[in-house]
PDB file of C-alpha atoms in Angstrom:
ATOM      1  CA  UNK K 200    -119.592-133.550 157.281  1.00  0.00           C
ATOM      2  CA  UNK K 201    -121.520-136.570 158.547  1.00  0.00           C
ATOM      3  CA  UNK K 202    -125.064-137.567 157.659  1.00  0.00           C
ATOM      4  CA  UNK K 203    -126.655-136.091 160.811  1.00  0.00           C
ATOM      5  CA  UNK K 204    -125.019-132.717 160.190  1.00  0.00           C
ATOM      6  CA  UNK K 205    -126.225-132.698 156.564  1.00  0.00           C
ATOM      7  CA  UNK K 206    -129.788-133.489 157.640  1.00  0.00           C
ATOM      8  CA  UNK K 207    -129.658-130.787 160.316  1.00  0.00           C
ATOM      9  CA  UNK K 208    -128.352-128.245 157.816  1.00  0.00           C
ATOM     10  CA  UNK K 209    -131.139-129.036 155.383  1.00  0.00           C
ATOM     11  CA  UNK K 210    -133.816-128.733 158.049  1.00  0.00           C
ATOM     12  CA  UNK K 211    -132.477-125.332 159.140  1.00  0.00           C
ATOM     13  CA  UNK K 212    -132.812-123.828 155.677  1.00  0.00           C
ATOM     14  CA  UNK K 213    -135.651-121.403 155.218  1.00  0.00           C
ATOM     15  CA  UNK K 214    -138.392-122.629 152.901  1.00  0.00           C
ATOM     16  CA  UNK K 215    -138.360-121.090 149.445  1.00  0.00           C
ATOM     17  CA  UNK K 216    -140.991-118.398 149.035  1.00  0.00           C
ATOM     18  CA  UNK K 217    -142.862-118.335 145.749  1.00  0.00           C
ATOM     19  CA  UNK K 218    -142.263-115.192 143.700  1.00  0.00           C
ATOM     20  CA  UNK K 219    -145.364-115.716 141.571  1.00  0.00           C
ATOM     21  CA  UNK K 220    -147.622-113.377 143.624  1.00  0.00           C
ATOM     22  CA  UNK K 221    -145.067-110.565 143.316  1.00  0.00           C
ATOM     23  CA  UNK K 222    -144.696-111.215 139.585  1.00  0.00           C
ATOM     24  CA  UNK K 223    -148.470-111.131 139.053  1.00  0.00           C
ATOM     25  CA  UNK K 224    -148.809-107.930 141.107  1.00  0.00           C
ATOM     26  CA  UNK K 225    -146.015-106.279 139.093  1.00  0.00           C
ATOM     27  CA  UNK K 226    -147.591-107.402 135.822  1.00  0.00           C
ATOM     28  CA  UNK K 227    -150.970-105.913 136.791  1.00  0.00           C
ATOM     29  CA  UNK K 228    -149.320-102.621 137.809  1.00  0.00           C
ATOM     30  CA  UNK K 229    -147.341-102.413 134.553  1.00  0.00           C
ATOM     31  CA  UNK K 230    -150.421-103.078 132.402  1.00  0.00           C
ATOM     32  CA  UNK K 231    -152.500-100.631 134.457  1.00  0.00           C
ATOM     33  CA  UNK K 232    -149.802 -97.975 134.000  1.00  0.00           C
ATOM     34  CA  UNK K 233    -149.898 -98.559 130.253  1.00  0.00           C
ATOM     35  CA  UNK K 234    -153.669 -98.027 130.162  1.00  0.00           C
ATOM     36  CA  UNK K 235    -153.193 -94.935 132.333  1.00  0.00           C
ATOM     37  CA  UNK K 236    -150.894 -93.551 129.646  1.00  0.00           C
ATOM     38  CA  UNK K 237    -153.574 -94.469 127.061  1.00  0.00           C
ATOM     39  CA  UNK K 238    -151.013 -96.302 124.955  1.00  0.00           C
ATOM     40  CA  UNK K 239    -152.385 -99.682 123.852  1.00  0.00           C
ATOM     41  CA  UNK K 240    -149.268-100.422 121.799  1.00  0.00           C
ATOM     42  CA  UNK K 241    -147.075 -99.978 124.901  1.00  0.00           C
ATOM     43  CA  UNK K 242    -149.305-102.380 126.851  1.00  0.00           C
ATOM     44  CA  UNK K 243    -149.032-104.921 124.031  1.00  0.00           C
ATOM     45  CA  UNK K 244    -145.251-104.639 124.043  1.00  0.00           C
ATOM     46  CA  UNK K 245    -145.131-105.114 127.816  1.00  0.00           C
ATOM     47  CA  UNK K 246    -147.377-108.174 127.754  1.00  0.00           C
ATOM     48  CA  UNK K 247    -145.373-109.711 124.907  1.00  0.00           C
ATOM     49  CA  UNK K 248    -142.085-108.938 126.675  1.00  0.00           C
ATOM     50  CA  UNK K 249    -143.249-110.472 129.947  1.00  0.00           C
ATOM     51  CA  UNK K 250    -144.573-113.593 128.207  1.00  0.00           C
ATOM     52  CA  UNK K 251    -141.386-113.931 126.167  1.00  0.00           C
ATOM     53  CA  UNK K 252    -139.245-113.530 129.292  1.00  0.00           C
ATOM     54  CA  UNK K 253    -141.195-116.191 131.192  1.00  0.00           C
ATOM     55  CA  UNK K 254    -140.946-118.671 128.312  1.00  0.00           C
ATOM     56  CA  UNK K 255    -137.243-117.904 127.892  1.00  0.00           C
ATOM     57  CA  UNK K 256    -136.536-118.429 131.584  1.00  0.00           C
ATOM     58  CA  UNK K 257    -138.563-121.607 131.907  1.00  0.00           C
ATOM     59  CA  UNK K 258    -137.162-123.205 128.766  1.00  0.00           C
ATOM     60  CA  UNK K 259    -133.564-122.106 129.535  1.00  0.00           C
ATOM     61  CA  UNK K 260    -133.317-121.292 125.841  1.00  0.00           C
ATOM     62  CA  UNK K 261    -129.903-119.935 124.920  1.00  0.00           C
ATOM     63  CA  UNK K 262    -128.094-119.794 121.580  1.00  0.00           C
ATOM     64  CA  UNK K 263    -124.740-120.064 123.345  1.00  0.00           C
ATOM     65  CA  UNK K 264    -125.699-123.412 124.870  1.00  0.00           C
ATOM     66  CA  UNK K 265    -127.018-124.561 121.488  1.00  0.00           C
ATOM     67  CA  UNK K 266    -123.516-124.241 120.007  1.00  0.00           C
ATOM     68  CA  UNK K 267    -121.508-124.991 123.161  1.00  0.00           C
ATOM     69  CA  UNK K 268    -123.250-128.020 124.652  1.00  0.00           C
ATOM     70  CA  UNK K 269    -122.660-130.392 121.703  1.00  0.00           C
ATOM     71  CA  UNK K 270    -118.906-129.864 122.153  1.00  0.00           C
ATOM     72  CA  UNK K 271    -118.704-129.789 125.941  1.00  0.00           C
ATOM     73  CA  UNK K 272    -121.411-132.214 127.038  1.00  0.00           C
ATOM     74  CA  UNK K 273    -122.636-133.893 123.856  1.00  0.00           C
ATOM     75  CA  UNK K 274    -126.213-132.721 124.445  1.00  0.00           C
ATOM     76  CA  UNK K 275    -127.978-131.303 121.381  1.00  0.00           C
ATOM     77  CA  UNK K 276    -131.433-130.666 122.848  1.00  0.00           C
ATOM     78  CA  UNK K 277    -131.041-126.878 122.638  1.00  0.00           C
ATOM     79  CA  UNK K 278    -129.395-127.169 119.228  1.00  0.00           C
ATOM     80  CA  UNK K 279    -132.430-129.027 117.930  1.00  0.00           C
ATOM     81  CA  UNK K 280    -134.642-126.469 119.649  1.00  0.00           C
ATOM     82  CA  UNK K 281    -132.929-123.688 117.695  1.00  0.00           C
ATOM     83  CA  UNK K 282    -133.412-125.622 114.446  1.00  0.00           C
ATOM     84  CA  UNK K 283    -137.115-126.060 115.203  1.00  0.00           C
ATOM     85  CA  UNK K 284    -137.395-122.351 116.029  1.00  0.00           C
ATOM     86  CA  UNK K 285    -135.808-121.485 112.669  1.00  0.00           C
ATOM     87  CA  UNK K 286    -138.230-123.827 110.898  1.00  0.00           C
ATOM     88  CA  UNK K 287    -141.257-122.283 112.641  1.00  0.00           C
ATOM     89  CA  UNK K 288    -139.919-118.784 111.987  1.00  0.00           C
ATOM     90  CA  UNK K 289    -139.518-119.640 108.306  1.00  0.00           C
ATOM     91  CA  UNK K 290    -143.152-120.715 108.076  1.00  0.00           C
ATOM     92  CA  UNK K 291    -144.332-117.574 109.833  1.00  0.00           C
ATOM     93  CA  UNK K 292    -142.142-115.270 107.749  1.00  0.00           C
ATOM     94  CA  UNK K 293    -143.330-116.875 104.519  1.00  0.00           C
ATOM     95  CA  UNK K 294    -146.985-116.626 105.554  1.00  0.00           C
ATOM     96  CA  UNK K 295    -146.611-112.933 106.416  1.00  0.00           C
ATOM     97  CA  UNK K 296    -144.798-112.245 103.136  1.00  0.00           C
ATOM     98  CA  UNK K 297    -147.472-113.952 101.028  1.00  0.00           C
ATOM     99  CA  UNK K 298    -150.150-112.148 103.033  1.00  0.00           C
ATOM    100  CA  UNK K 299    -148.478-108.873 102.151  1.00  0.00           C
ATOM    101  CA  UNK K 300    -148.440-109.788  98.459  1.00  0.00           C
ATOM    102  CA  UNK K 301    -152.089-110.876  98.458  1.00  0.00           C
ATOM    103  CA  UNK K 302    -153.061-107.540 100.008  1.00  0.00           C
ATOM    104  CA  UNK K 303    -151.305-105.623  97.221  1.00  0.00           C
ATOM    105  CA  UNK K 304    -147.902-105.150  98.875  1.00  0.00           C
ATOM    106  CA  UNK K 305    -144.549-106.806  98.272  1.00  0.00           C
ATOM    107  CA  UNK K 306    -142.579-109.601  99.859  1.00  0.00           C
ATOM    108  CA  UNK K 307    -141.354-108.583 103.284  1.00  0.00           C
ATOM    109  CA  UNK K 308    -137.628-108.643 103.855  1.00  0.00           C
ATOM    110  CA  UNK K 309    -136.506-108.398 100.222  1.00  0.00           C
ATOM    111  CA  UNK K 310    -134.973-104.972 100.871  1.00  0.00           C
ATOM    112  CA  UNK K 311    -133.403-106.106 104.146  1.00  0.00           C
ATOM    113  CA  UNK K 312    -131.108-108.840 102.846  1.00  0.00           C
ATOM    114  CA  UNK K 313    -127.577-107.973 103.903  1.00  0.00           C
ATOM    115  CA  UNK K 314    -124.634-109.335 101.885  1.00  0.00           C
ATOM    116  CA  UNK K 315    -121.933-111.459 103.479  1.00  0.00           C
ATOM    117  CA  UNK K 316    -118.482-109.934 103.944  1.00  0.00           C
ATOM    118  CA  UNK K 317    -115.314-110.472 105.965  1.00  0.00           C
ATOM    119  CA  UNK K 318    -116.827-108.194 108.615  1.00  0.00           C
ATOM    120  CA  UNK K 319    -119.664-110.675 109.115  1.00  0.00           C
ATOM    121  CA  UNK K 320    -117.226-113.545 109.590  1.00  0.00           C
ATOM    122  CA  UNK K 321    -114.955-111.547 111.930  1.00  0.00           C
ATOM    123  CA  UNK K 322    -117.933-110.333 113.943  1.00  0.00           C
ATOM    124  CA  UNK K 323    -119.313-113.861 114.249  1.00  0.00           C
ATOM    125  CA  UNK K 324    -115.989-115.185 115.554  1.00  0.00           C
ATOM    126  CA  UNK K 325    -115.597-112.348 118.074  1.00  0.00           C
ATOM    127  CA  UNK K 326    -119.187-112.679 119.271  1.00  0.00           C
ATOM    128  CA  UNK K 327    -118.908-116.465 119.475  1.00  0.00           C
ATOM    129  CA  UNK K 328    -115.833-116.264 121.698  1.00  0.00           C
ATOM    130  CA  UNK K 329    -117.395-113.532 123.818  1.00  0.00           C
ATOM    131  CA  UNK K 330    -120.705-115.297 124.391  1.00  0.00           C
ATOM    132  CA  UNK K 331    -118.962-118.497 125.528  1.00  0.00           C
ATOM    133  CA  UNK K 332    -116.732-116.551 127.921  1.00  0.00           C
ATOM    134  CA  UNK K 333    -119.722-114.611 129.263  1.00  0.00           C
ATOM    135  CA  UNK K 334    -121.805-117.770 129.597  1.00  0.00           C
ATOM    136  CA  UNK K 335    -124.676-116.544 127.481  1.00  0.00           C
ATOM    137  CA  UNK K 336    -125.772-114.781 124.315  1.00  0.00           C
ATOM    138  CA  UNK K 337    -128.065-111.749 124.339  1.00  0.00           C
ATOM    139  CA  UNK K 338    -131.140-113.756 125.334  1.00  0.00           C
ATOM    140  CA  UNK K 339    -129.270-115.859 127.898  1.00  0.00           C
ATOM    141  CA  UNK K 340    -127.623-112.762 129.385  1.00  0.00           C
ATOM    142  CA  UNK K 341    -130.952-110.975 129.786  1.00  0.00           C
ATOM    143  CA  UNK K 342    -132.514-114.084 131.316  1.00  0.00           C
ATOM    144  CA  UNK K 343    -129.767-114.519 133.921  1.00  0.00           C
ATOM    145  CA  UNK K 344    -129.629-110.748 134.363  1.00  0.00           C
ATOM    146  CA  UNK K 345    -133.206-110.917 135.637  1.00  0.00           C
ATOM    147  CA  UNK K 346    -132.373-113.895 137.846  1.00  0.00           C
ATOM    148  CA  UNK K 347    -129.711-111.861 139.643  1.00  0.00           C
ATOM    149  CA  UNK K 348    -126.472-113.422 138.372  1.00  0.00           C
ATOM    150  CA  UNK K 349    -123.695-110.862 138.956  1.00  0.00           C
ATOM    151  CA  UNK K 350    -121.559-112.049 136.013  1.00  0.00           C
ATOM    152  CA  UNK K 351    -124.378-111.284 133.579  1.00  0.00           C
ATOM    153  CA  UNK K 352    -124.647-107.734 134.940  1.00  0.00           C
ATOM    154  CA  UNK K 353    -121.010-107.202 133.957  1.00  0.00           C
ATOM    155  CA  UNK K 354    -121.577-108.988 130.631  1.00  0.00           C
ATOM    156  CA  UNK K 355    -124.581-106.783 129.902  1.00  0.00           C
ATOM    157  CA  UNK K 356    -122.549-103.605 130.439  1.00  0.00           C
ATOM    158  CA  UNK K 357    -119.772-104.752 128.117  1.00  0.00           C
ATOM    159  CA  UNK K 358    -122.385-106.037 125.653  1.00  0.00           C
ATOM    160  CA  UNK K 359    -123.682-102.470 125.333  1.00  0.00           C
ATOM    161  CA  UNK K 360    -120.170-100.983 125.179  1.00  0.00           C
ATOM    162  CA  UNK K 361    -119.174-103.497 122.503  1.00  0.00           C
ATOM    163  CA  UNK K 362    -122.281-102.688 120.468  1.00  0.00           C
ATOM    164  CA  UNK K 363    -121.491 -98.975 120.578  1.00  0.00           C
ATOM    165  CA  UNK K 364    -117.846 -99.621 119.625  1.00  0.00           C
ATOM    166  CA  UNK K 365    -118.937-101.913 116.790  1.00  0.00           C
ATOM    167  CA  UNK K 366    -121.379 -99.348 115.416  1.00  0.00           C
ATOM    168  CA  UNK K 367    -118.627 -96.714 115.540  1.00  0.00           C
ATOM    169  CA  UNK K 368    -116.108 -99.001 113.813  1.00  0.00           C
ATOM    170  CA  UNK K 369    -118.559 -99.893 111.050  1.00  0.00           C
ATOM    171  CA  UNK K 370    -118.522 -96.251 110.003  1.00  0.00           C
ATOM    172  CA  UNK K 371    -115.025 -96.584 108.513  1.00  0.00           C
ATOM    173  CA  UNK K 372    -114.729-100.377 108.112  1.00  0.00           C
ATOM    174  CA  UNK K 373    -117.821-100.941 105.965  1.00  0.00           C
ATOM    175  CA  UNK K 374    -116.700 -98.650 103.103  1.00  0.00           C
ATOM    176  CA  UNK K 375    -113.386-100.530 102.967  1.00  0.00           C
ATOM    177  CA  UNK K 376    -115.092-103.904 102.513  1.00  0.00           C
ATOM    178  CA  UNK K 377    -118.074-102.655 100.459  1.00  0.00           C
ATOM    179  CA  UNK K 378    -116.592-104.053  97.234  1.00  0.00           C
ATOM    180  CA  UNK K 379    -115.935-107.467  98.794  1.00  0.00           C
ATOM    181  CA  UNK K 380    -119.502-108.503  99.571  1.00  0.00           C
ATOM    182  CA  UNK K 381    -121.292-111.661  98.562  1.00  0.00           C
ATOM    183  CA  UNK K 382    -125.080-112.052  98.618  1.00  0.00           C
ATOM    184  CA  UNK K 383    -127.444-114.846  97.640  1.00  0.00           C
ATOM    185  CA  UNK K 384    -131.196-114.465  98.069  1.00  0.00           C
ATOM    186  CA  UNK K 385    -132.565-117.983  97.581  1.00  0.00           C
ATOM    187  CA  UNK K 386    -136.075-117.037  96.346  1.00  0.00           C
ATOM    188  CA  UNK K 387    -134.491-115.133  93.455  1.00  0.00           C
ATOM    189  CA  UNK K 388    -132.593-118.242  92.310  1.00  0.00           C
ATOM    190  CA  UNK K 389    -134.834-121.135  93.380  1.00  0.00           C
ATOM    191  CA  UNK K 390    -138.225-119.487  93.676  1.00  0.00           C
ATOM    192  CA  UNK K 391    -140.134-119.401  96.964  1.00  0.00           C
ATOM    193  CA  UNK K 392    -141.142-123.067  96.844  1.00  0.00           C
ATOM    194  CA  UNK K 393    -137.640-124.167  95.920  1.00  0.00           C
ATOM    195  CA  UNK K 394    -136.127-121.960  98.619  1.00  0.00           C
ATOM    196  CA  UNK K 395    -138.452-123.433 101.253  1.00  0.00           C
ATOM    197  CA  UNK K 396    -137.686-126.993 100.169  1.00  0.00           C
ATOM    198  CA  UNK K 397    -133.950-126.261 100.236  1.00  0.00           C
ATOM    199  CA  UNK K 398    -134.047-124.601 103.657  1.00  0.00           C
ATOM    200  CA  UNK K 399    -136.216-127.263 105.297  1.00  0.00           C
ATOM    201  CA  UNK K 400    -133.976-129.961 103.817  1.00  0.00           C
ATOM    202  CA  UNK K 401    -130.902-128.333 105.393  1.00  0.00           C
ATOM    203  CA  UNK K 402    -132.717-127.993 108.729  1.00  0.00           C
ATOM    204  CA  UNK K 403    -133.806-131.646 108.614  1.00  0.00           C
ATOM    205  CA  UNK K 404    -130.277-132.826 107.827  1.00  0.00           C
ATOM    206  CA  UNK K 405    -128.797-130.764 110.664  1.00  0.00           C
ATOM    207  CA  UNK K 406    -131.504-132.049 113.028  1.00  0.00           C
ATOM    208  CA  UNK K 407    -130.702-135.686 112.190  1.00  0.00           C
ATOM    209  CA  UNK K 408    -126.956-135.045 112.549  1.00  0.00           C
ATOM    210  CA  UNK K 409    -127.525-133.377 115.945  1.00  0.00           C
ATOM    211  CA  UNK K 410    -129.672-136.295 117.106  1.00  0.00           C
ATOM    212  CA  UNK K 411    -127.069-138.857 116.057  1.00  0.00           C
ATOM    213  CA  UNK K 412    -124.286-136.789 117.630  1.00  0.00           C
ATOM    214  CA  UNK K 413    -126.040-136.790 121.014  1.00  0.00           C
ATOM    215  CA  UNK K 414    -126.774-140.499 120.773  1.00  0.00           C
ATOM    216  CA  UNK K 415    -123.120-141.171 119.999  1.00  0.00           C
ATOM    217  CA  UNK K 416    -121.781-138.965 122.819  1.00  0.00           C
ATOM    218  CA  UNK K 417    -124.168-139.661 125.686  1.00  0.00           C
ATOM    219  CA  UNK K 418    -126.432-142.397 124.357  1.00  0.00           C
ATOM    220  CA  UNK K 419    -129.686-140.445 124.648  1.00  0.00           C
ATOM    221  CA  UNK K 420    -132.394-139.618 122.126  1.00  0.00           C
ATOM    222  CA  UNK K 421    -134.015-136.935 124.259  1.00  0.00           C
TER     223      UNK K 421
END
């Protein structure tokens, strides 16, 4: 294809129409429907979901890429983004927990600590292989699902089927491995301050390693 043909092909393409007006109209209708149902909590969930989806789509945030890109392309920008998200989440979780204690409650999440077992390791390996083959984790699949990628529609269906199969299998697998669990809750051993210092130190070390890895592979600090 010569240069004139390429230019002609580009000029014949229809201009891209902005989808923002349709998105705003849909958002208004969804919120209005929530108020019609007189369910403020539902409206809050919708607004949060829409905002989260927009941020997810614009940032191209995906856990799969965070673990895959350093190996395939050498880029660690998403990896460092995940580390920063964990650091921010740690601050928020700690603030909410201390707020609960100050108001007469207890630390949030103490009763939700799940021990590590062979099932956790096996599940992580299976999910890791699956998310790379599918081209996205749960968040990445939902993001591309909304963008109209056909592969993610198939991935989403098997994601649900796999979740159902996993929940069914846990019914007879968990009792078998119940006596082979290992759990460490850092605040119980290091205290909350010590646990925070330890966790932020690990995050900082991983962040520096990721930065140096990218600089070594592609020579970029971004």
